[in-house]
Amino acid sequence: MDYLKKLPIKVQLSMLVTIIIVIVIFIIFTNYFKAANVVEKKNNEYFTEMISQMNQTVSSNSDVVKRIVQNISYNSPIVQQYLNETNPVTKFVQYTQLKSYIADMISMKDGILDIALIGSDGTKFNLNGDINNLIPLKNEIPKKQLYYFTGLKTLPFNNENENVFIAGAQIYSINNYENTKEIGTLLIVMDANALLGSSNKALRMSGSKTYALDRNGNVFFTNDDAVKLGSAYSPLLEKDGDVIIQKGVIPDIGGVIMFKLPKSELLSGIEEIRKQSFLIFFISLLLLAIPFFLVMNNILQPLKKLMRLMNEIKLGKLNNLQKRISLQGYAEIIIMANDFNEMLDEIDDLTHRLLESNTRLYEAELVKKQSEMAYLQSQINPHFLYNTLESINGIAAKEGADKIFHMTKALSLVFRYSIQGTDTVPLREELKMIKSFIYIQKIRFSNRFEVNYHFSEEILEYRVPKMILQPIVENAIFHGIEPKSGEGLLEISGEVSGDMILLTVKDNGMGMEDEKLRMIMNSLSAKHGLIGQYQDRILNIGLANVNNRVKLKYGNEYGIIIESEIGYGTEIVIMMPAGSDSDV
């Protein structure tokens, strides 16, 4: 036993697996050859016999019907004379003979419910039931065929609906062999169960689910209580549980016989083999239990001791890192314990080094924060600049410098708007700031361009990211209209399209070449809309800033679309979701 403890886990588990494989293979082969022979033999014999019996029965019964069809159609002068006769008086005399003859034909085969003759001249004859129910079936009988079985029909007889087959044939005159003509149609109504005859009882006791189908796929016999006679067969029945499906053709009626046999019924002959297999399996388990538990105990006990130490280390106390473990058992367990102790030594060393590094980084961060604070303190207070602009605005008003007054007022509004703390604003406020910004630019450019605004009252209530239009408008003025000779036109509009807001800035400026436009669009579609080393970097930074803000706030499906044509101008559309009136 001590020797086994020293063996590697791989060797011991290999020995255990080898024993299990040998036993399992023995069980598999023992059961396989016995079960395969029994199942194959029983399956083939059972279904072959049942299909053969069904076809023999149907063939025998259908042969009787075929002979009756031929006798009535061509071997009986009574039928030929009756259908060929045109004199009503003579036809009435022949009716009595025909009735007696047809009654004799019905008695020749059990299950024949009625025989009907339908003449080409409109003559109608039958003994039982309503012949008007049979007249529509006349068209199903093909011409120039000795006999034909229709699909399953449901007809009333004796105040009850009966499932029947119609065997029929077109009757041709035999008085003139050189010029045969169709004189009528023969229809024999036969109970559907009569086709199977004595097979009904055998099929019901076979232990399988049996389905006899006509040429149209309707069930005319079954021992399955869940299936209604006359209904269409459902393929779902073939997926019902663990069963075996066998099919065979019934050529006489163009139908199909199907057997659905539970495997438990089919495999009943190998129940003894199954019990023997379970007995061998349980004995094998008992024999394997002792070595299995010994091996598992030799593995689990050292591992549990190691896991306890690991859980103590996970508590995060530095004192636990000083602990070490000593395990006895498999060679792999001892090696693992030694490696774990070495790892603890390295962790202990790395922990001290990490603490020292963190201390240095913390000191460096303090220095950085102090530098940033000094830099911020050196900056001009934004409110001081705003107050200064207001002072200039007051002086300009007092001195009567209207242009300076309006210009500083517009600049003050833009500056105050830019330092507001809120992230989103109503589009109305954004548009107010844009108008102030454009006022300043129009003074700068001496009114070289005109601006048209197109916004509905509805869209002005939606909230948008602050300063979302200013970079686009600035780009349109400086990169589109400024280089252009002549008067410029800037159109700023907004609309709600479905569940989106579209803000458009369009100019009639210089436009862009296709290559330049393609590079800008590619850079905007890249991750976070980063701009590459492109010559018009200021233009790209403004577009990228707006594009990134929209995508980060609302998702990658939103952002900027640019259309431009050299010499005709540029149109930039900002797409954002249309939310409630309080926020986009």
Coordinates of C-alpha atoms in Angstrom, one line a residue:
M1 CA 0.0 0.0 0.0
D2 CA 2.9 2.4 0.8
Y3 CA 4.4 1.6 -2.6
L4 CA 1.1 2.6 -4.3
K5 CA 1.1 5.9 -2.4
K6 CA 4.5 6.8 -3.9
L7 CA 3.4 6.1 -7.5
P8 CA 2.5 9.1 -9.6
I9 CA -1.2 10.0 -9.9
K10 CA -0.9 9.4 -13.7
V11 CA 0.1 5.7 -13.1
Q12 CA -2.5 5.0 -10.6
L13 CA -5.3 6.6 -12.6
S14 CA -4.1 4.8 -15.7
M15 CA -4.4 1.5 -13.9
L16 CA -7.9 2.4 -12.7
V17 CA -9.0 3.5 -16.2
T18 CA -7.6 0.4 -17.8
I19 CA -9.6 -1.8 -15.4
I20 CA -12.8 0.1 -16.1
I21 CA -12.2 0.0 -19.9
V22 CA -11.7 -3.8 -19.9
I23 CA -14.9 -4.3 -17.9
V24 CA -16.9 -1.9 -20.0
I25 CA -15.7 -3.5 -23.3
F26 CA -16.6 -6.9 -21.9
I27 CA -20.1 -5.8 -21.1
I28 CA -20.5 -4.0 -24.4
F29 CA -19.4 -6.9 -26.5
T30 CA -21.4 -9.5 -24.5
N31 CA -24.6 -7.5 -24.8
Y32 CA -24.0 -6.3 -28.4
F33 CA -23.7 -9.7 -30.1
K34 CA -26.6 -11.2 -28.2
A35 CA -28.9 -8.2 -28.6
A36 CA -27.9 -7.5 -32.2
N37 CA -28.9 -11.1 -33.3
V38 CA -32.2 -11.1 -31.4
V39 CA -33.2 -7.6 -32.5
E40 CA -32.3 -8.1 -36.1
K41 CA -34.1 -11.5 -36.4
K42 CA -37.2 -10.4 -34.5
N43 CA -37.5 -7.1 -36.4
N44 CA -37.2 -8.6 -39.8
E45 CA -39.5 -11.5 -39.1
Y46 CA -42.1 -9.4 -37.4
F47 CA -42.6 -6.6 -40.0
T48 CA -42.1 -8.8 -43.0
E49 CA -44.8 -11.2 -41.8
M50 CA -47.2 -8.4 -41.0
I51 CA -46.8 -6.6 -44.3
S52 CA -47.0 -9.8 -46.2
Q53 CA -50.2 -10.8 -44.3
M54 CA -51.7 -7.4 -44.9
N55 CA -51.0 -7.5 -48.7
Q56 CA -52.3 -11.0 -49.0
T57 CA -55.5 -10.1 -47.3
V58 CA -56.1 -7.0 -49.2
S59 CA -55.1 -8.7 -52.5
S60 CA -57.5 -11.5 -51.9
N61 CA -60.4 -9.2 -51.0
S62 CA -59.7 -6.8 -53.9
D63 CA -59.5 -9.7 -56.3
V64 CA -63.1 -10.7 -55.5
V65 CA -64.1 -7.1 -56.1
K66 CA -62.2 -7.0 -59.4
R67 CA -64.0 -10.1 -60.6
I68 CA -67.4 -8.6 -59.6
V69 CA -66.5 -5.4 -61.5
Q70 CA -65.6 -7.4 -64.6
N71 CA -68.7 -9.7 -64.4
I72 CA -71.1 -6.8 -64.1
S73 CA -69.4 -4.7 -66.8
Y74 CA -68.8 -7.1 -69.6
N75 CA -70.0 -10.7 -68.8
S76 CA -73.6 -9.8 -68.0
P77 CA -75.9 -9.2 -71.0
I78 CA -78.4 -7.8 -68.5
V79 CA -76.2 -4.8 -67.6
Q80 CA -75.2 -4.2 -71.2
Q81 CA -78.8 -4.4 -72.5
Y82 CA -80.1 -2.2 -69.7
L83 CA -77.5 0.6 -70.3
N84 CA -77.9 0.3 -74.1
E85 CA -81.8 0.2 -74.1
T86 CA -83.5 3.5 -75.2
N87 CA -87.1 2.3 -75.0
P88 CA -88.5 3.2 -71.6
V89 CA -91.0 0.4 -71.5
T90 CA -88.4 -2.2 -72.3
K91 CA -86.0 -0.6 -69.8
F92 CA -88.6 -0.9 -67.1
V93 CA -89.1 -4.6 -67.8
Q94 CA -85.3 -5.1 -67.7
Y95 CA -85.1 -3.2 -64.3
T96 CA -86.5 -6.2 -62.4
Q97 CA -83.9 -8.6 -63.8
L98 CA -81.1 -6.0 -63.2
K99 CA -82.2 -5.6 -59.6
S100 CA -82.1 -9.3 -58.9
Y101 CA -78.7 -9.7 -60.6
I102 CA -77.1 -6.8 -58.7
A103 CA -78.5 -8.2 -55.4
D104 CA -76.8 -11.6 -56.2
M105 CA -73.5 -9.7 -56.9
I106 CA -73.7 -7.9 -53.6
S107 CA -74.1 -11.2 -51.7
M108 CA -71.0 -12.6 -53.3
K109 CA -68.7 -10.6 -51.0
D110 CA -69.2 -9.6 -47.3
G111 CA -68.6 -5.9 -46.9
I112 CA -70.2 -4.7 -50.2
L113 CA -72.7 -2.1 -49.1
D114 CA -74.1 -1.0 -52.5
I115 CA -73.6 -1.3 -56.3
A116 CA -74.6 1.6 -58.5
L117 CA -74.9 2.1 -62.3
I118 CA -74.8 5.6 -63.8
G119 CA -75.6 5.6 -67.5
S120 CA -74.1 8.0 -70.0
D121 CA -77.7 9.0 -70.9
G122 CA -78.5 9.9 -67.3
T123 CA -79.8 6.5 -66.2
K124 CA -79.3 5.9 -62.4
F125 CA -79.5 2.6 -60.6
N126 CA -78.5 1.4 -57.1
L127 CA -80.0 -0.8 -54.3
N128 CA -79.0 0.8 -51.1
G129 CA -78.3 4.4 -49.9
D130 CA -78.7 7.6 -51.8
I131 CA -77.3 7.4 -55.3
N132 CA -77.0 11.2 -55.4
N133 CA -74.1 10.8 -53.0
L134 CA -72.3 8.5 -55.6
I135 CA -72.9 10.6 -58.7
P136 CA -70.0 13.1 -57.9
L137 CA -67.6 10.2 -57.5
K138 CA -68.2 9.1 -61.1
N139 CA -65.6 11.6 -62.2
E140 CA -62.9 10.0 -60.1
I141 CA -63.0 6.7 -62.1
P142 CA -60.4 6.9 -64.9
K143 CA -61.4 5.9 -68.4
K144 CA -60.2 2.7 -70.1
Q145 CA -59.2 1.0 -66.9
L146 CA -60.5 -2.4 -65.9
Y147 CA -61.0 -1.3 -62.2
Y148 CA -59.9 1.4 -59.9
F149 CA -60.1 2.0 -56.1
T150 CA -60.7 5.5 -55.0
G151 CA -59.4 7.0 -51.7
L152 CA -61.4 6.6 -48.5
K153 CA -64.9 8.2 -48.5
T154 CA -67.5 8.7 -45.8
L155 CA -71.1 8.0 -47.0
P156 CA -74.4 7.7 -45.0
F157 CA -75.9 4.2 -44.8
N158 CA -78.7 3.2 -42.5
N159 CA -78.6 6.7 -40.8
E160 CA -74.9 6.2 -40.0
N161 CA -71.8 7.5 -41.7
E162 CA -69.6 4.6 -43.0
N163 CA -66.0 4.7 -44.1
V164 CA -65.9 3.1 -47.5
F165 CA -63.9 2.5 -50.6
I166 CA -65.4 2.9 -54.1
A167 CA -64.3 0.3 -56.6
G168 CA -65.4 1.2 -60.1
A169 CA -64.8 1.1 -63.8
Q170 CA -66.1 2.8 -66.9
I171 CA -68.5 0.5 -68.9
Y172 CA -68.1 0.3 -72.7
S173 CA -70.6 -1.3 -75.1
I174 CA -69.5 -4.7 -76.4
N175 CA -72.2 -4.9 -79.1
N176 CA -69.9 -3.3 -81.6
Y177 CA -66.2 -4.2 -81.2
E178 CA -65.1 -2.0 -84.0
N179 CA -66.6 1.2 -82.5
T180 CA -66.7 0.9 -78.7
K181 CA -68.4 3.6 -76.8
E182 CA -68.8 4.5 -73.1
I183 CA -72.3 3.6 -71.9
G184 CA -72.0 4.2 -68.2
T185 CA -70.0 3.9 -64.9
L186 CA -70.1 1.1 -62.4
L187 CA -69.5 2.0 -58.7
I188 CA -69.1 -0.7 -55.9
V189 CA -69.3 0.7 -52.4
M190 CA -67.3 -1.4 -50.0
D191 CA -66.8 -1.2 -46.2
A192 CA -63.2 -0.1 -45.6
N193 CA -62.8 -2.7 -42.9
A194 CA -63.7 -5.4 -45.3
L195 CA -60.5 -5.0 -47.2
L196 CA -58.5 -6.2 -44.2
G197 CA -61.0 -8.9 -43.3
S198 CA -59.6 -11.2 -40.6
S199 CA -56.4 -9.2 -40.4
N200 CA -58.2 -6.6 -38.3
K201 CA -58.1 -8.8 -35.2
A202 CA -54.4 -9.8 -35.7
L203 CA -53.3 -6.2 -36.3
R204 CA -55.1 -5.0 -33.1
M205 CA -53.3 -7.7 -31.0
S206 CA -49.9 -7.2 -32.6
G207 CA -48.6 -4.9 -29.9
S208 CA -47.7 -2.2 -32.4
K209 CA -49.6 0.8 -33.6
T210 CA -50.9 0.1 -37.1
Y211 CA -52.0 2.7 -39.7
A212 CA -53.5 1.7 -43.0
L213 CA -53.6 4.6 -45.4
D214 CA -55.5 5.1 -48.7
R215 CA -53.9 6.6 -51.8
N216 CA -54.6 10.1 -50.4
G217 CA -52.9 9.5 -47.1
N218 CA -56.1 9.1 -45.1
V219 CA -56.3 6.5 -42.3
F220 CA -58.9 3.8 -43.0
F221 CA -57.7 1.4 -40.3
T222 CA -55.7 1.9 -37.1
N223 CA -55.5 0.4 -33.6
D224 CA -54.3 3.8 -32.2
D225 CA -57.2 5.3 -30.3
A226 CA -55.7 8.7 -30.6
V227 CA -56.1 8.8 -34.4
K228 CA -59.6 9.2 -35.9
L229 CA -60.5 7.0 -38.9
G230 CA -60.8 9.1 -42.1
S231 CA -58.4 11.7 -40.9
A232 CA -55.1 12.6 -42.6
Y233 CA -52.1 10.8 -41.3
S234 CA -49.8 13.2 -39.4
P235 CA -46.0 12.8 -39.8
L236 CA -45.7 14.0 -36.1
L237 CA -46.9 10.5 -35.1
E238 CA -43.5 9.2 -36.3
K239 CA -41.7 11.3 -33.7
D240 CA -43.8 10.1 -30.8
G241 CA -41.4 8.5 -28.3
D242 CA -38.7 5.8 -28.8
V243 CA -40.3 3.8 -31.5
I244 CA -39.4 1.9 -34.7
I245 CA -41.3 2.8 -37.9
Q246 CA -41.8 0.3 -40.7
K247 CA -43.7 1.0 -44.0
G248 CA -45.0 -1.1 -46.8
V249 CA -46.9 -0.5 -50.0
I250 CA -50.5 -1.8 -50.6
P251 CA -50.4 -1.8 -54.4
D252 CA -54.0 -3.0 -55.0
I253 CA -55.5 0.2 -53.6
G254 CA -52.5 2.5 -54.0
G255 CA -52.1 2.8 -50.2
V256 CA -49.5 2.3 -47.5
I257 CA -49.4 0.2 -44.4
M258 CA -47.3 1.6 -41.5
F259 CA -46.3 0.0 -38.2
K260 CA -45.1 2.0 -35.2
L261 CA -43.6 -0.4 -32.7
P262 CA -42.2 0.6 -29.3
K263 CA -38.7 -0.5 -28.7
S264 CA -39.7 -1.9 -25.4
E265 CA -42.0 -4.4 -27.3
L266 CA -39.4 -5.2 -29.9
L267 CA -36.6 -5.7 -27.4
S268 CA -38.7 -7.9 -25.0
G269 CA -36.6 -10.9 -26.0
I270 CA -33.4 -9.5 -24.6
E271 CA -34.7 -8.6 -21.2
E272 CA -32.7 -11.5 -19.7
I273 CA -29.6 -10.2 -21.3
R274 CA -30.3 -6.7 -19.8
K275 CA -30.6 -8.2 -16.3
Q276 CA -27.4 -10.1 -16.8
S277 CA -25.6 -6.9 -18.0
F278 CA -26.9 -5.0 -14.9
L279 CA -25.6 -7.8 -12.6
I280 CA -22.2 -7.7 -14.2
F281 CA -22.1 -3.9 -14.0
F282 CA -23.0 -3.8 -10.3
I283 CA -20.5 -6.5 -9.4
S284 CA -17.8 -4.5 -11.3
L285 CA -18.7 -1.3 -9.4
L286 CA -18.3 -3.1 -6.1
L287 CA -15.0 -4.5 -7.1
L288 CA -13.8 -1.0 -8.3
A289 CA -15.2 0.8 -5.2
I290 CA -12.4 -0.2 -2.8
P291 CA -9.4 0.8 -5.0
F292 CA -11.2 3.9 -6.2
F293 CA -11.9 5.3 -2.7
L294 CA -8.3 4.5 -1.6
V295 CA -6.9 6.4 -4.6
M296 CA -9.2 9.3 -4.2
N297 CA -8.5 9.6 -0.4
N298 CA -4.7 9.6 -1.2
I299 CA -5.3 12.5 -3.6
L300 CA -7.9 14.5 -1.7
Q301 CA -6.4 14.7 1.8
P302 CA -3.2 16.5 0.7
L303 CA -5.2 18.7 -1.6
K304 CA -7.6 19.7 1.2
K305 CA -4.7 20.7 3.4
L306 CA -3.3 22.8 0.5
M307 CA -6.7 24.5 -0.1
R308 CA -6.9 25.5 3.6
L309 CA -3.6 27.3 3.3
M310 CA -4.7 28.9 0.1
N311 CA -8.0 30.2 1.7
E312 CA -6.0 31.7 4.5
I313 CA -3.7 33.5 2.0
K314 CA -6.8 34.8 0.2
L315 CA -7.8 36.7 3.3
G316 CA -5.0 39.2 2.3
K317 CA -3.1 39.3 5.6
L318 CA 0.6 39.7 5.2
N319 CA 1.3 37.3 8.1
N320 CA -0.3 34.5 6.1
L321 CA 2.3 34.9 3.4
Q322 CA 4.9 33.7 5.9
K323 CA 3.2 30.3 6.2
R324 CA 4.5 27.3 4.4
I325 CA 3.0 23.8 3.7
S326 CA 4.5 20.2 4.0
L327 CA 2.5 17.4 2.2
Q328 CA 3.0 13.7 2.1
G329 CA 1.6 11.5 -0.7
Y330 CA 2.0 11.1 -4.4
A331 CA 5.2 12.4 -6.0
E332 CA 3.1 15.0 -7.8
I333 CA 1.6 16.3 -4.5
I334 CA 5.1 16.7 -2.9
I335 CA 6.4 18.5 -6.0
M336 CA 3.3 20.7 -6.1
A337 CA 3.8 21.6 -2.4
N338 CA 7.4 22.6 -2.9
D339 CA 6.5 24.7 -6.0
F340 CA 3.7 26.4 -4.0
N341 CA 6.2 27.2 -1.2
E342 CA 8.6 28.7 -3.7
M343 CA 5.7 30.7 -5.2
L344 CA 4.9 32.1 -1.7
D345 CA 8.5 33.1 -1.4
E346 CA 8.3 35.0 -4.7
I347 CA 5.0 36.6 -3.8
D348 CA 6.4 37.7 -0.5
D349 CA 9.4 39.3 -2.2
L350 CA 7.2 40.9 -4.9
T351 CA 4.8 42.3 -2.3
H352 CA 7.6 44.2 -0.6
R353 CA 8.9 45.4 -3.9
L354 CA 5.4 46.5 -4.9
L355 CA 4.9 48.4 -1.7
E356 CA 8.1 50.2 -2.3
S357 CA 7.1 51.0 -5.9
N358 CA 3.6 52.2 -4.8
T359 CA 5.3 54.5 -2.3
R360 CA 7.4 56.0 -5.0
L361 CA 4.5 56.4 -7.4
Y362 CA 2.4 58.0 -4.7
E363 CA 5.1 60.5 -4.0
A364 CA 5.4 61.2 -7.7
E365 CA 1.6 61.7 -8.0
L366 CA 1.7 64.2 -5.1
V367 CA 4.4 66.2 -7.0
K368 CA 2.3 66.1 -10.1
K369 CA -0.8 67.3 -8.3
Q370 CA 1.1 70.1 -6.7
S371 CA 2.4 71.1 -10.2
E372 CA -1.2 71.1 -11.6
M373 CA -2.4 73.1 -8.7
A374 CA 0.2 75.7 -9.3
Y375 CA -0.6 75.8 -13.0
L376 CA -4.3 76.2 -12.3
Q377 CA -3.6 79.0 -9.9
S378 CA -1.7 80.8 -12.6
Q379 CA -4.6 80.7 -15.0
I380 CA -6.9 83.7 -15.4
N381 CA -10.3 83.2 -13.7
P382 CA -13.0 82.6 -16.4
H383 CA -15.4 84.7 -14.4
F384 CA -12.8 87.5 -14.3
L385 CA -12.7 87.4 -18.1
Y386 CA -16.6 87.4 -18.3
N387 CA -16.8 90.4 -15.9
T388 CA -14.1 92.2 -17.9
L389 CA -16.2 91.7 -21.1
E390 CA -19.3 93.1 -19.3
S391 CA -17.2 96.1 -18.3
I392 CA -16.1 96.7 -21.9
N393 CA -19.7 96.3 -23.0
G394 CA -20.8 99.0 -20.5
I395 CA -18.1 101.4 -21.6
A396 CA -19.0 100.9 -25.3
A397 CA -22.6 101.6 -24.5
K398 CA -21.7 104.7 -22.5
E399 CA -19.3 106.0 -25.3
G400 CA -21.8 105.3 -28.0
A401 CA -19.7 102.7 -29.8
D402 CA -22.6 100.6 -31.0
K403 CA -20.5 98.1 -33.0
I404 CA -18.2 97.5 -30.1
F405 CA -21.2 97.3 -27.8
H406 CA -23.0 94.6 -29.8
M407 CA -19.8 92.7 -30.6
T408 CA -18.7 92.5 -26.9
K409 CA -22.2 91.6 -25.9
A410 CA -22.3 88.7 -28.4
L411 CA -18.8 87.6 -27.3
S412 CA -19.9 87.8 -23.7
L413 CA -22.9 85.6 -24.4
V414 CA -20.8 83.0 -26.2
F415 CA -18.2 83.0 -23.4
R416 CA -20.9 82.8 -20.7
Y417 CA -22.6 79.9 -22.6
S418 CA -19.3 78.0 -22.9
I419 CA -18.6 78.0 -19.2
Q420 CA -22.0 76.8 -18.1
G421 CA -21.8 73.6 -16.2
T422 CA -24.7 71.6 -17.8
D423 CA -23.9 69.0 -20.5
T424 CA -27.1 69.3 -22.5
V425 CA -29.2 72.4 -23.3
P426 CA -32.4 73.1 -25.2
L427 CA -31.7 73.5 -28.9
R428 CA -33.2 77.0 -28.6
E429 CA -30.3 78.1 -26.3
E430 CA -27.7 76.5 -28.6
L431 CA -29.2 78.3 -31.6
K432 CA -29.1 81.6 -29.6
M433 CA -25.4 81.2 -28.9
I434 CA -24.8 80.3 -32.6
K435 CA -26.5 83.5 -33.7
S436 CA -24.2 85.5 -31.4
F437 CA -21.1 83.6 -32.7
I438 CA -22.2 84.3 -36.3
Y439 CA -22.8 88.0 -35.5
I440 CA -19.2 88.3 -34.4
Q441 CA -18.0 86.5 -37.6
K442 CA -20.1 88.7 -39.9
I443 CA -18.5 91.8 -38.4
R444 CA -15.1 90.2 -38.9
F445 CA -15.9 89.3 -42.5
S446 CA -17.7 92.6 -43.3
N447 CA -20.9 90.8 -44.0
R448 CA -19.5 88.8 -46.8
F449 CA -22.0 86.0 -46.2
E450 CA -25.7 85.6 -45.3
V451 CA -27.2 83.0 -43.0
N452 CA -30.6 81.3 -43.2
Y453 CA -32.2 79.4 -40.3
H454 CA -34.8 76.7 -40.7
F455 CA -36.1 75.3 -37.4
S456 CA -39.5 74.3 -36.3
E457 CA -40.8 75.2 -32.9
E458 CA -41.1 71.6 -32.0
I459 CA -37.4 70.8 -32.4
L460 CA -36.3 73.8 -30.5
E461 CA -37.5 72.2 -27.2
Y462 CA -35.3 69.1 -27.6
R463 CA -32.1 69.0 -25.6
V464 CA -28.8 68.5 -27.3
P465 CA -25.1 68.4 -26.2
K466 CA -23.8 71.9 -25.5
M467 CA -21.5 73.5 -28.2
I468 CA -22.5 70.8 -30.7
L469 CA -23.1 73.2 -33.6
Q470 CA -20.4 75.8 -33.0
P471 CA -17.4 73.7 -34.3
I472 CA -19.4 72.8 -37.4
V473 CA -20.4 76.4 -38.1
E474 CA -16.9 77.6 -37.5
N475 CA -15.5 75.1 -40.0
A476 CA -18.1 76.1 -42.6
I477 CA -17.1 79.8 -42.2
F478 CA -13.3 79.5 -42.1
H479 CA -12.8 76.5 -44.4
G480 CA -15.7 76.9 -46.8
I481 CA -16.8 80.6 -47.1
E482 CA -13.6 82.5 -46.2
P483 CA -11.5 81.1 -49.2
K484 CA -14.4 81.7 -51.6
S485 CA -14.5 84.8 -53.7
G486 CA -17.9 86.5 -53.7
E487 CA -20.9 86.4 -51.4
G488 CA -21.3 83.3 -49.2
L489 CA -24.4 81.6 -48.0
L490 CA -24.7 79.6 -44.8
E491 CA -27.9 77.5 -44.1
I492 CA -28.5 76.1 -40.7
S493 CA -31.5 73.8 -40.2
G494 CA -32.9 71.1 -37.9
E495 CA -35.7 68.5 -38.4
V496 CA -37.1 65.5 -36.6
S497 CA -37.1 62.4 -38.9
G498 CA -38.7 59.4 -37.4
D499 CA -36.8 58.7 -34.1
M500 CA -33.8 60.9 -35.0
I501 CA -32.9 64.5 -34.9
L502 CA -31.0 65.9 -37.9
L503 CA -29.0 69.1 -37.5
T504 CA -27.6 70.4 -40.9
V505 CA -25.0 73.0 -41.6
K506 CA -24.6 73.8 -45.3
D507 CA -22.4 76.3 -47.1
N508 CA -21.8 77.3 -50.7
G509 CA -18.1 77.6 -50.2
M510 CA -15.1 75.9 -51.7
G511 CA -16.1 72.3 -51.1
M512 CA -13.7 69.4 -50.8
E513 CA -12.1 67.0 -53.3
D514 CA -13.3 63.4 -53.2
E515 CA -10.0 62.1 -51.9
K516 CA -9.9 64.6 -49.0
L517 CA -13.6 63.8 -48.2
R518 CA -12.9 60.1 -48.2
M519 CA -9.9 60.5 -45.8
I520 CA -12.0 62.6 -43.4
M521 CA -14.9 60.1 -43.4
N522 CA -12.5 57.2 -42.9
S523 CA -10.9 58.9 -40.0
L524 CA -14.3 59.7 -38.4
S525 CA -15.4 56.0 -38.8
A526 CA -12.3 54.7 -37.1
K527 CA -12.3 53.9 -33.4
H528 CA -13.3 57.0 -31.5
G529 CA -13.1 59.0 -34.7
L530 CA -9.3 59.7 -34.3
I531 CA -7.8 62.0 -36.9
G532 CA -4.6 61.0 -38.6
Q533 CA -1.8 63.2 -39.9
Y534 CA -3.9 65.2 -42.3
Q535 CA -3.0 68.7 -43.4
D536 CA -6.3 70.4 -42.4
R537 CA -5.9 69.3 -38.8
I538 CA -8.0 72.2 -37.3
L539 CA -10.9 71.2 -39.6
N540 CA -10.6 67.5 -38.6
I541 CA -10.3 68.2 -34.9
G542 CA -13.5 70.1 -34.8
L543 CA -15.4 67.4 -36.8
A544 CA -13.8 64.6 -34.7
N545 CA -14.7 66.4 -31.5
V546 CA -18.4 66.6 -32.4
N547 CA -18.5 63.1 -33.9
N548 CA -16.9 61.6 -30.8
R549 CA -19.2 63.4 -28.4
V550 CA -22.3 62.2 -30.2
K551 CA -21.1 58.6 -30.5
L552 CA -19.9 58.4 -26.9
K553 CA -23.2 59.8 -25.6
Y554 CA -25.7 58.0 -27.9
G555 CA -23.9 55.1 -29.6
N556 CA -22.0 54.3 -32.7
E557 CA -25.0 54.4 -35.0
Y558 CA -25.1 58.2 -34.6
G559 CA -22.6 60.8 -35.5
I560 CA -21.7 63.0 -38.5
I561 CA -22.4 62.5 -42.3
I562 CA -20.5 64.8 -44.7
E563 CA -21.3 65.5 -48.4
S564 CA -19.1 67.9 -50.4
E565 CA -18.4 68.8 -54.0
I566 CA -15.5 70.9 -55.0
G567 CA -16.7 74.4 -56.1
Y568 CA -20.3 73.9 -54.8
G569 CA -19.9 73.7 -51.0
T570 CA -20.2 71.3 -48.1
E571 CA -23.2 69.9 -46.2
I572 CA -22.6 68.3 -42.7
V573 CA -25.5 66.5 -40.9
I574 CA -25.4 65.6 -37.2
M575 CA -27.6 62.6 -36.4
M576 CA -28.8 62.2 -32.8
P577 CA -31.7 60.2 -31.2
A578 CA -35.0 62.1 -30.7
G579 CA -35.9 61.6 -27.1
S580 CA -38.4 63.4 -24.9
D581 CA -38.8 67.2 -24.8
S582 CA -36.6 67.2 -21.7
D583 CA -33.6 65.4 -23.2
V584 CA -32.5 63.8 -26.5

